[in-house]
Amino acid sequence: MKFLGVTLASLGLASAASVAKKTSYDDWKVYRVNVGSHAAEIENVMSKLQLELWKGKPSTSAVVDIMVPPSAVKDFEASTADIQTEIMHENLGLSITNENSFGEYVAARGAAPSATWFNSYHSIADHMQWISDLAAAYPNNAEVISAGKSVEGRDIKGIHIFGSGGKGSKKGVVWHGTVHAREWITTMVVEYAAYQLLTSTDATTAGFKNTYDFYIFPIVNPDGFAYTQTTDRLWRKNRQKTPLASCVGRDINRNWPNRWSQRGGASTDPCDQTYKGPSAGDGVETKALKAQLDSIAAGKGVTLYMDIHSYSQLWLYPYGYTCSGVVPNSAKYASLTRGAIAAIKAVHGTTFTGGPICSTIYQVSGDSVDYAVEVAKANYSMTVELRDKGNYGFILPTAQIVPSAEEMWAGLRYTLNNL
């Protein structure tokens, strides 16, 4: 779901269409800034130095995480001398190097996946193969599906998991991961959930297949994800052209055709990280994901839709577009959220915060969660922000993949068991 940014074209980063070589973040720093009464001052510094926010909005957040290039570090530190700050990444390039070592999967291709998959991050090609291998290993309960094609022609590939009665016989549960390309941990966590549904011998988990049809998409932004691996690790949006030739990409989670153009909920700047697109639902991936969700809704219906993001450790529910509106059945949403957060904490002690999207973090318009509940008529529609709270942010070490997946599975399992 994250994050608001300012124009990056002058930095030659993220949104510049002409970028061909791999973006270097050597000696870049990430600062956590305590906003306090300094919101206007922080916004002025960001505008002057053309900086990007990783997390929050100065106008509404207690803290914000800001990425600063080497050329701006001296000016940034001088400009924020009277504001409490701490360094989250001393050298962002080194943090990326330490994180960015893909696990070997070539030798295992075609075989039933094992839990060792979750010990490291992987290339997009290996992720696509892993989905196929998982479905092939459990042909009586799974099949490979596609929501359609991306801007660059990649499959938006997923896995359909089903039980008694055969595929499509139950109401749907839909999970999306890697909407924002740089959120690599979400890919792994969504895959872990699919793996648990098919491999767990726990009676409750195994029984979920007989209650719901699961439509699970670990990477719904494959072009952006591929771009993070070849060119810019911190790319967020899709790779679609915009009206401004120098800037690329829409934020898929600001482009859904519902409550699309709400003041304060998205950006109109094609260079911005939260750019909503020229028109509602015009994103190539958005169209495909919308059509796929609509088809499930028109069939047996959608019991649960979940959009998995990172970072901040939040469990959220509608609405995003308004802070004053209250979602129907809000008491049940709140109860499910409390239970899921407790289940998560019981695994590794990780603390999540819950509540409505808008009032808990900030306003978001044109998002999938509001679309799912208002248009697709999902019984429940939620989103989460995974680990961590900013020590690593988007660059979460591989050692945290399994713990993050385990605790989130506990939250998902609680939710499924208490709908």
Short mmCIF file of C-alpha atoms in Angstrom, two decimals:
data_model
loop_
_atom_site.label_atom_id
_atom_site.label_comp_id
_atom_site.label_asym_id
_atom_site.label_seq_id
_atom_site.Cartn_x
_atom_site.Cartn_y
_atom_site.Cartn_z
CA MET A 1 0.00 0.00 0.00
CA LYS A 2 2.89 2.30 0.56
CA PHE A 3 4.01 5.09 0.05
CA LEU A 4 3.62 8.71 -0.94
CA GLY A 5 6.64 10.06 -2.81
CA VAL A 6 7.62 13.18 -4.71
CA THR A 7 8.90 13.50 -8.27
CA LEU A 8 12.03 11.40 -8.76
CA ALA A 9 12.90 12.20 -12.36
CA SER A 10 15.60 14.65 -11.37
CA LEU A 11 17.36 11.88 -9.45
CA GLY A 12 17.38 9.56 -12.46
CA LEU A 13 15.68 6.97 -10.25
CA ALA A 14 12.54 4.88 -10.12
CA SER A 15 10.28 6.54 -12.69
CA ALA A 16 12.71 7.60 -15.42
CA ALA A 17 11.78 5.78 -18.61
CA SER A 18 15.30 6.06 -20.03
CA VAL A 19 16.96 4.17 -17.16
CA ALA A 20 18.74 1.17 -18.62
CA LYS A 21 21.62 0.36 -16.30
CA LYS A 22 21.07 -0.98 -12.81
CA THR A 23 20.30 1.70 -10.27
CA SER A 24 22.96 1.95 -7.59
CA TYR A 25 22.03 2.80 -4.01
CA ASP A 26 25.61 2.75 -2.74
CA ASP A 27 25.98 5.20 0.15
CA TRP A 28 22.31 6.16 0.09
CA LYS A 29 20.82 6.45 3.56
CA VAL A 30 17.35 5.86 4.95
CA TYR A 31 16.34 8.06 7.87
CA ARG A 32 13.48 7.72 10.30
CA VAL A 33 12.18 11.19 11.15
CA ASN A 34 9.92 11.95 14.10
CA VAL A 35 7.40 14.39 12.69
CA GLY A 36 6.06 16.11 15.82
CA SER A 37 5.25 19.71 14.93
CA HIS A 38 7.64 19.68 11.96
CA ALA A 39 5.33 18.37 9.19
CA ALA A 40 5.58 21.49 7.02
CA GLU A 41 9.33 21.72 7.58
CA ILE A 42 9.84 18.09 6.55
CA GLU A 43 7.71 18.51 3.43
CA ASN A 44 9.74 21.59 2.48
CA VAL A 45 13.01 19.70 2.90
CA MET A 46 11.71 16.82 0.81
CA SER A 47 10.52 19.12 -1.93
CA LYS A 48 13.76 21.12 -1.98
CA LEU A 49 16.00 18.05 -2.07
CA GLN A 50 13.63 15.90 -4.20
CA LEU A 51 13.50 13.02 -1.73
CA GLU A 52 11.29 9.95 -1.61
CA LEU A 53 9.25 8.74 1.33
CA TRP A 54 9.34 5.04 2.12
CA LYS A 55 6.71 5.23 4.79
CA GLY A 56 3.94 7.57 5.94
CA LYS A 57 2.97 11.15 5.23
CA PRO A 58 4.36 14.07 7.22
CA SER A 59 0.88 15.56 7.44
CA THR A 60 -0.66 12.51 9.14
CA SER A 61 2.10 10.23 10.46
CA ALA A 62 4.06 10.30 13.70
CA VAL A 63 7.20 9.12 11.90
CA VAL A 64 8.27 8.99 8.28
CA ASP A 65 11.08 7.03 6.63
CA ILE A 66 12.98 9.01 4.00
CA MET A 67 15.54 7.83 1.45
CA VAL A 68 18.43 10.25 0.83
CA PRO A 69 21.08 10.05 -1.91
CA PRO A 70 24.74 10.74 -1.03
CA SER A 71 24.63 14.12 -2.73
CA ALA A 72 21.86 15.31 -0.43
CA VAL A 73 22.94 13.81 2.90
CA LYS A 74 24.79 16.91 4.12
CA ASP A 75 21.93 19.26 3.24
CA PHE A 76 19.33 16.88 4.69
CA GLU A 77 21.11 16.56 8.00
CA ALA A 78 21.63 20.32 8.22
CA SER A 79 17.99 21.00 7.37
CA THR A 80 16.71 18.54 9.99
CA ALA A 81 19.18 19.39 12.74
CA ASP A 82 16.35 20.47 15.06
CA ILE A 83 14.27 17.33 14.34
CA GLN A 84 14.78 13.93 15.94
CA THR A 85 16.08 11.46 13.35
CA GLU A 86 17.79 8.09 13.29
CA ILE A 87 19.49 6.18 10.49
CA MET A 88 17.71 3.00 9.41
CA HIS A 89 20.14 2.16 6.58
CA GLU A 90 23.65 3.56 6.78
CA ASN A 91 24.42 2.27 3.29
CA LEU A 92 21.32 1.17 1.39
CA GLY A 93 23.37 -0.34 -1.42
CA LEU A 94 25.14 -2.64 1.03
CA SER A 95 21.82 -3.64 2.59
CA ILE A 96 20.52 -4.58 -0.86
CA THR A 97 23.68 -6.57 -1.62
CA ASN A 98 23.32 -8.49 1.62
CA GLU A 99 19.67 -9.27 0.85
CA ASN A 100 19.88 -9.88 -2.87
CA SER A 101 21.32 -13.37 -3.22
CA PHE A 102 18.82 -15.68 -4.86
CA GLY A 103 18.37 -19.25 -3.76
CA GLU A 104 19.15 -22.08 -6.16
CA TYR A 105 16.06 -23.74 -7.66
CA VAL A 106 17.24 -24.97 -11.04
CA ALA A 107 18.10 -28.47 -9.78
CA ALA A 108 14.70 -28.84 -8.16
CA ARG A 109 12.63 -27.74 -11.14
CA GLY A 110 9.84 -30.16 -11.95
CA ALA A 111 9.95 -31.76 -8.51
CA ALA A 112 7.52 -31.28 -5.66
CA PRO A 113 8.53 -28.07 -3.84
CA SER A 114 10.01 -28.38 -0.35
CA ALA A 115 10.13 -26.02 2.60
CA THR A 116 13.73 -25.09 1.74
CA TRP A 117 12.25 -22.77 -0.92
CA PHE A 118 11.46 -20.29 1.84
CA ASN A 119 15.06 -19.91 2.99
CA SER A 120 15.87 -17.25 0.40
CA TYR A 121 14.46 -14.90 -2.21
CA HIS A 122 14.23 -16.06 -5.83
CA SER A 123 14.23 -14.89 -9.43
CA ILE A 124 10.90 -14.26 -11.13
CA ALA A 125 11.55 -17.20 -13.48
CA ASP A 126 11.96 -19.52 -10.51
CA HIS A 127 8.80 -18.16 -8.88
CA MET A 128 6.81 -18.93 -12.03
CA GLN A 129 8.26 -22.44 -12.15
CA TRP A 130 7.62 -22.99 -8.44
CA ILE A 131 3.91 -22.23 -8.87
CA SER A 132 3.72 -24.78 -11.69
CA ASP A 133 5.62 -27.36 -9.66
CA LEU A 134 3.40 -26.88 -6.62
CA ALA A 135 0.23 -27.35 -8.65
CA ALA A 136 1.68 -30.37 -10.46
CA ALA A 137 2.56 -32.04 -7.16
CA TYR A 138 -1.07 -31.90 -6.01
CA PRO A 139 -3.17 -32.39 -9.17
CA ASN A 140 -6.27 -33.42 -7.26
CA ASN A 141 -6.35 -30.17 -5.34
CA ALA A 142 -4.61 -27.54 -7.44
CA GLU A 143 -4.20 -26.09 -10.91
CA VAL A 144 -2.22 -23.23 -12.43
CA ILE A 145 -4.33 -20.21 -13.40
CA SER A 146 -3.68 -16.82 -14.96
CA ALA A 147 -5.53 -13.57 -14.38
CA GLY A 148 -4.27 -12.34 -17.75
CA LYS A 149 -1.19 -10.65 -19.19
CA SER A 150 0.93 -7.79 -17.86
CA VAL A 151 2.00 -4.71 -19.81
CA GLU A 152 5.08 -6.56 -21.06
CA GLY A 153 3.20 -9.77 -21.81
CA ARG A 154 3.99 -11.80 -18.71
CA ASP A 155 1.38 -14.09 -17.21
CA ILE A 156 -0.18 -12.89 -13.98
CA LYS A 157 0.21 -16.41 -12.75
CA GLY A 158 -1.52 -17.96 -9.78
CA ILE A 159 -2.64 -21.22 -8.25
CA HIS A 160 -6.23 -22.36 -7.72
CA ILE A 161 -6.56 -24.66 -4.71
CA PHE A 162 -9.75 -26.66 -4.17
CA GLY A 163 -11.12 -29.67 -2.32
CA SER A 164 -14.22 -31.83 -2.24
CA GLY A 165 -16.74 -31.04 -4.93
CA GLY A 166 -14.02 -30.10 -7.40
CA LYS A 167 -12.73 -26.76 -8.59
CA GLY A 168 -15.09 -23.82 -8.52
CA SER A 169 -17.64 -25.53 -6.29
CA LYS A 170 -17.15 -23.28 -3.24
CA LYS A 171 -17.08 -19.57 -2.47
CA GLY A 172 -13.78 -17.93 -3.24
CA VAL A 173 -10.88 -16.72 -1.15
CA VAL A 174 -8.59 -14.43 -3.16
CA TRP A 175 -5.07 -13.44 -2.08
CA HIS A 176 -2.83 -10.99 -3.95
CA GLY A 177 0.89 -10.44 -3.33
CA THR A 178 3.58 -8.16 -4.77
CA VAL A 179 1.23 -5.44 -5.94
CA HIS A 180 4.10 -3.09 -5.20
CA ALA A 181 7.13 -4.58 -6.87
CA ARG A 182 9.73 -3.86 -4.20
CA GLU A 183 7.80 -5.70 -1.47
CA TRP A 184 9.58 -9.02 -1.98
CA ILE A 185 8.59 -10.52 1.36
CA THR A 186 4.95 -10.52 0.25
CA THR A 187 5.73 -12.92 -2.59
CA MET A 188 7.25 -15.42 -0.20
CA VAL A 189 4.50 -15.10 2.41
CA VAL A 190 1.70 -15.64 -0.11
CA GLU A 191 3.52 -18.67 -1.52
CA TYR A 192 3.97 -20.02 2.00
CA ALA A 193 0.21 -19.79 2.57
CA ALA A 194 -0.44 -21.74 -0.64
CA TYR A 195 2.17 -24.30 0.39
CA GLN A 196 0.52 -24.77 3.79
CA LEU A 197 -2.91 -25.31 2.25
CA LEU A 198 -1.57 -28.13 0.10
CA THR A 199 0.98 -29.77 2.38
CA SER A 200 -0.24 -29.36 5.95
CA THR A 201 -1.54 -32.48 7.71
CA ASP A 202 -3.32 -30.37 10.32
CA ALA A 203 -7.02 -31.22 10.08
CA THR A 204 -8.20 -27.61 10.25
CA THR A 205 -5.81 -26.41 7.57
CA ALA A 206 -6.54 -29.38 5.33
CA GLY A 207 -10.24 -28.73 5.78
CA PHE A 208 -10.03 -25.21 4.42
CA LYS A 209 -9.82 -26.69 0.91
CA ASN A 210 -13.22 -28.28 1.42
CA THR A 211 -14.75 -25.01 2.56
CA TYR A 212 -13.37 -22.53 0.03
CA ASP A 213 -11.86 -22.29 -3.43
CA PHE A 214 -8.56 -20.41 -3.12
CA TYR A 215 -7.30 -18.17 -5.91
CA ILE A 216 -3.76 -17.22 -4.92
CA PHE A 217 -1.55 -14.82 -6.89
CA PRO A 218 1.91 -14.32 -5.32
CA ILE A 219 3.02 -11.75 -7.94
CA VAL A 220 0.30 -9.60 -9.49
CA ASN A 221 2.83 -7.03 -10.77
CA PRO A 222 5.28 -9.29 -12.63
CA ASP A 223 6.83 -6.56 -14.79
CA GLY A 224 7.58 -4.37 -11.81
CA PHE A 225 8.92 -7.34 -9.87
CA ALA A 226 11.20 -8.32 -12.75
CA TYR A 227 12.40 -4.72 -12.95
CA THR A 228 13.38 -4.79 -9.26
CA GLN A 229 15.62 -7.74 -10.03
CA THR A 230 17.27 -6.39 -13.17
CA THR A 231 17.33 -2.62 -12.82
CA ASP A 232 15.95 -0.93 -9.69
CA ARG A 233 15.46 -2.88 -6.47
CA LEU A 234 13.15 -0.16 -5.12
CA TRP A 235 10.77 0.12 -8.06
CA ARG A 236 7.11 0.18 -6.89
CA LYS A 237 4.66 0.65 -9.79
CA ASN A 238 3.85 -1.32 -12.92
CA ARG A 239 5.74 -0.61 -16.17
CA GLN A 240 3.02 1.06 -18.20
CA LYS A 241 3.58 4.28 -20.14
CA THR A 242 2.10 7.50 -18.79
CA PRO A 243 1.18 10.84 -20.39
CA LEU A 244 4.62 12.09 -19.34
CA ALA A 245 7.24 10.40 -21.48
CA SER A 246 9.95 10.64 -18.83
CA CYS A 247 7.92 8.75 -16.22
CA VAL A 248 6.68 5.17 -16.19
CA GLY A 249 4.11 3.26 -14.23
CA ARG A 250 0.84 3.36 -12.34
CA ASP A 251 0.35 2.39 -8.74
CA ILE A 252 -1.91 -0.62 -9.26
CA ASN A 253 -3.38 -0.06 -5.80
CA ARG A 254 -4.58 3.44 -6.69
CA ASN A 255 -6.04 2.51 -10.09
CA TRP A 256 -9.05 0.29 -9.33
CA PRO A 257 -12.31 1.74 -10.75
CA ASN A 258 -14.00 2.46 -7.44
CA ARG A 259 -13.62 5.68 -5.43
CA TRP A 260 -10.80 6.31 -7.88
CA SER A 261 -10.38 10.06 -7.81
CA GLN A 262 -10.69 11.05 -4.16
CA ARG A 263 -8.80 14.14 -3.07
CA GLY A 264 -5.84 13.13 -0.91
CA GLY A 265 -6.09 9.43 -1.77
CA ALA A 266 -3.62 9.22 -4.66
CA SER A 267 -1.33 11.33 -6.82
CA THR A 268 -2.04 12.91 -10.19
CA ASP A 269 1.71 13.21 -10.93
CA PRO A 270 2.89 10.47 -13.35
CA CYS A 271 6.31 10.53 -11.68
CA ASP A 272 4.90 9.93 -8.22
CA GLN A 273 4.98 6.57 -6.48
CA THR A 274 1.22 6.70 -5.85
CA TYR A 275 0.21 7.84 -9.35
CA LYS A 276 -3.39 6.78 -9.93
CA GLY A 277 -3.24 6.72 -13.75
CA PRO A 278 -5.02 8.93 -16.32
CA SER A 279 -8.34 7.13 -15.89
CA ALA A 280 -9.99 4.69 -13.54
CA GLY A 281 -9.01 1.08 -14.11
CA ASP A 282 -6.80 1.79 -17.12
CA GLY A 283 -3.87 -0.18 -15.78
CA VAL A 284 -3.24 -3.35 -17.78
CA GLU A 285 -2.79 -5.44 -14.65
CA THR A 286 -5.68 -3.70 -12.91
CA LYS A 287 -8.03 -4.67 -15.75
CA ALA A 288 -6.92 -8.29 -15.60
CA LEU A 289 -7.17 -8.56 -11.81
CA LYS A 290 -10.55 -6.81 -11.79
CA ALA A 291 -11.94 -9.17 -14.43
CA GLN A 292 -10.66 -12.19 -12.54
CA LEU A 293 -12.13 -11.01 -9.23
CA ASP A 294 -15.41 -10.12 -10.92
CA SER A 295 -15.65 -13.59 -12.44
CA ILE A 296 -15.30 -15.23 -9.02
CA ALA A 297 -17.87 -12.83 -7.59
CA ALA A 298 -20.29 -13.66 -10.41
CA GLY A 299 -19.86 -17.37 -9.75
CA LYS A 300 -20.01 -18.66 -6.19
CA GLY A 301 -19.05 -15.28 -4.73
CA VAL A 302 -16.08 -14.03 -2.71
CA THR A 303 -15.90 -14.79 1.00
CA LEU A 304 -12.51 -13.16 1.62
CA TYR A 305 -10.24 -10.90 -0.40
CA MET A 306 -6.79 -10.04 0.97
CA ASP A 307 -4.07 -7.79 -0.42
CA ILE A 308 -0.65 -8.52 1.11
CA HIS A 309 1.88 -5.67 1.42
CA SER A 310 4.93 -4.59 3.41
CA TYR A 311 6.02 -2.96 5.64
CA SER A 312 4.72 -1.59 9.03
CA GLN A 313 3.08 -4.60 10.76
CA LEU A 314 -0.56 -3.64 10.25
CA TRP A 315 -3.79 -5.61 9.81
CA LEU A 316 -6.31 -3.36 8.08
CA TYR A 317 -9.83 -3.34 6.69
CA PRO A 318 -12.05 -0.88 4.75
CA TYR A 319 -12.37 1.87 4.12
CA GLY A 320 -9.32 3.42 2.52
CA TYR A 321 -11.05 6.20 0.61
CA THR A 322 -12.74 7.78 3.64
CA CYS A 323 -11.91 8.15 7.32
CA SER A 324 -15.51 8.91 8.29
CA GLY A 325 -17.36 6.03 6.63
CA VAL A 326 -17.82 2.78 8.54
CA VAL A 327 -17.78 -0.54 6.70
CA PRO A 328 -20.85 -2.76 7.20
CA ASN A 329 -20.26 -5.44 9.82
CA SER A 330 -17.44 -3.33 11.29
CA ALA A 331 -17.72 -5.09 14.67
CA LYS A 332 -16.98 -8.44 13.02
CA TYR A 333 -14.07 -6.90 11.11
CA ALA A 334 -12.66 -5.56 14.36
CA SER A 335 -13.09 -8.92 16.07
CA LEU A 336 -11.37 -10.80 13.25
CA THR A 337 -8.56 -8.28 13.27
CA ARG A 338 -7.97 -8.59 17.01
CA GLY A 339 -7.95 -12.36 16.76
CA ALA A 340 -5.57 -12.41 13.80
CA ILE A 341 -3.17 -10.00 15.54
CA ALA A 342 -3.19 -12.18 18.67
CA ALA A 343 -2.51 -15.29 16.58
CA ILE A 344 0.41 -13.54 14.87
CA LYS A 345 1.93 -12.44 18.17
CA ALA A 346 1.67 -15.93 19.63
CA VAL A 347 4.12 -17.28 17.02
CA HIS A 348 7.22 -15.06 17.37
CA GLY A 349 6.03 -12.20 19.56
CA THR A 350 5.62 -9.81 16.62
CA THR A 351 3.20 -6.98 17.35
CA PHE A 352 0.76 -5.77 14.70
CA THR A 353 -1.66 -2.84 14.88
CA GLY A 354 -5.17 -3.07 13.42
CA GLY A 355 -8.00 -0.88 12.24
CA PRO A 356 -9.61 0.78 9.21
CA ILE A 357 -7.15 1.72 6.46
CA CYS A 358 -7.80 5.46 6.33
CA SER A 359 -7.82 6.18 10.05
CA THR A 360 -4.99 3.78 10.86
CA ILE A 361 -2.45 4.88 8.23
CA TYR A 362 -3.81 7.38 5.70
CA GLN A 363 -6.35 7.87 2.94
CA VAL A 364 -6.08 5.57 -0.08
CA SER A 365 -8.41 5.83 -3.08
CA GLY A 366 -8.83 3.47 -6.02
CA ASP A 367 -7.60 0.53 -3.95
CA SER A 368 -8.47 -3.12 -4.39
CA VAL A 369 -9.75 -3.65 -0.84
CA ASP A 370 -12.53 -1.08 -1.19
CA TYR A 371 -13.36 -2.40 -4.66
CA ALA A 372 -13.63 -5.96 -3.36
CA VAL A 373 -16.12 -5.09 -0.64
CA GLU A 374 -18.13 -2.44 -2.48
CA VAL A 375 -18.24 -3.78 -6.04
CA ALA A 376 -17.27 -7.48 -5.91
CA LYS A 377 -19.37 -7.79 -2.74
CA ALA A 378 -16.79 -9.82 -0.86
CA ASN A 379 -18.05 -10.77 2.60
CA TYR A 380 -14.73 -9.60 3.99
CA SER A 381 -11.92 -7.60 2.42
CA MET A 382 -8.66 -6.88 4.21
CA THR A 383 -5.04 -5.90 3.72
CA VAL A 384 -1.92 -6.43 5.76
CA GLU A 385 1.47 -4.77 5.97
CA LEU A 386 4.07 -7.39 6.88
CA ARG A 387 7.37 -7.05 8.73
CA ASP A 388 9.05 -4.92 9.79
CA LYS A 389 8.50 -1.48 11.29
CA GLY A 390 11.38 0.11 9.42
CA ASN A 391 14.69 -1.28 10.65
CA TYR A 392 15.00 -2.96 7.27
CA GLY A 393 11.81 -1.80 5.54
CA PHE A 394 11.59 -3.16 2.01
CA ILE A 395 15.01 -4.80 2.31
CA LEU A 396 14.01 -7.51 4.77
CA PRO A 397 16.81 -10.05 5.35
CA THR A 398 16.33 -13.61 4.21
CA ALA A 399 16.53 -14.81 7.82
CA GLN A 400 13.15 -13.17 8.40
CA ILE A 401 11.31 -14.84 5.52
CA VAL A 402 10.30 -17.98 7.40
CA PRO A 403 9.37 -16.23 10.68
CA SER A 404 7.31 -13.66 8.77
CA ALA A 405 5.58 -16.41 6.78
CA GLU A 406 4.90 -18.49 9.87
CA GLU A 407 3.32 -15.68 11.85
CA MET A 408 1.26 -14.43 8.92
CA TRP A 409 -0.01 -17.92 8.23
CA ALA A 410 -1.20 -18.01 11.84
CA GLY A 411 -3.14 -14.80 11.22
CA LEU A 412 -4.59 -16.06 7.96
CA ARG A 413 -5.47 -19.40 9.52
CA TYR A 414 -7.29 -17.66 12.39
CA THR A 415 -9.20 -15.52 9.90
CA LEU A 416 -10.28 -18.46 7.76
CA ASN A 417 -11.35 -20.36 10.83
CA ASN A 418 -13.48 -17.52 12.17
CA LEU A 419 -15.18 -15.96 9.15
#
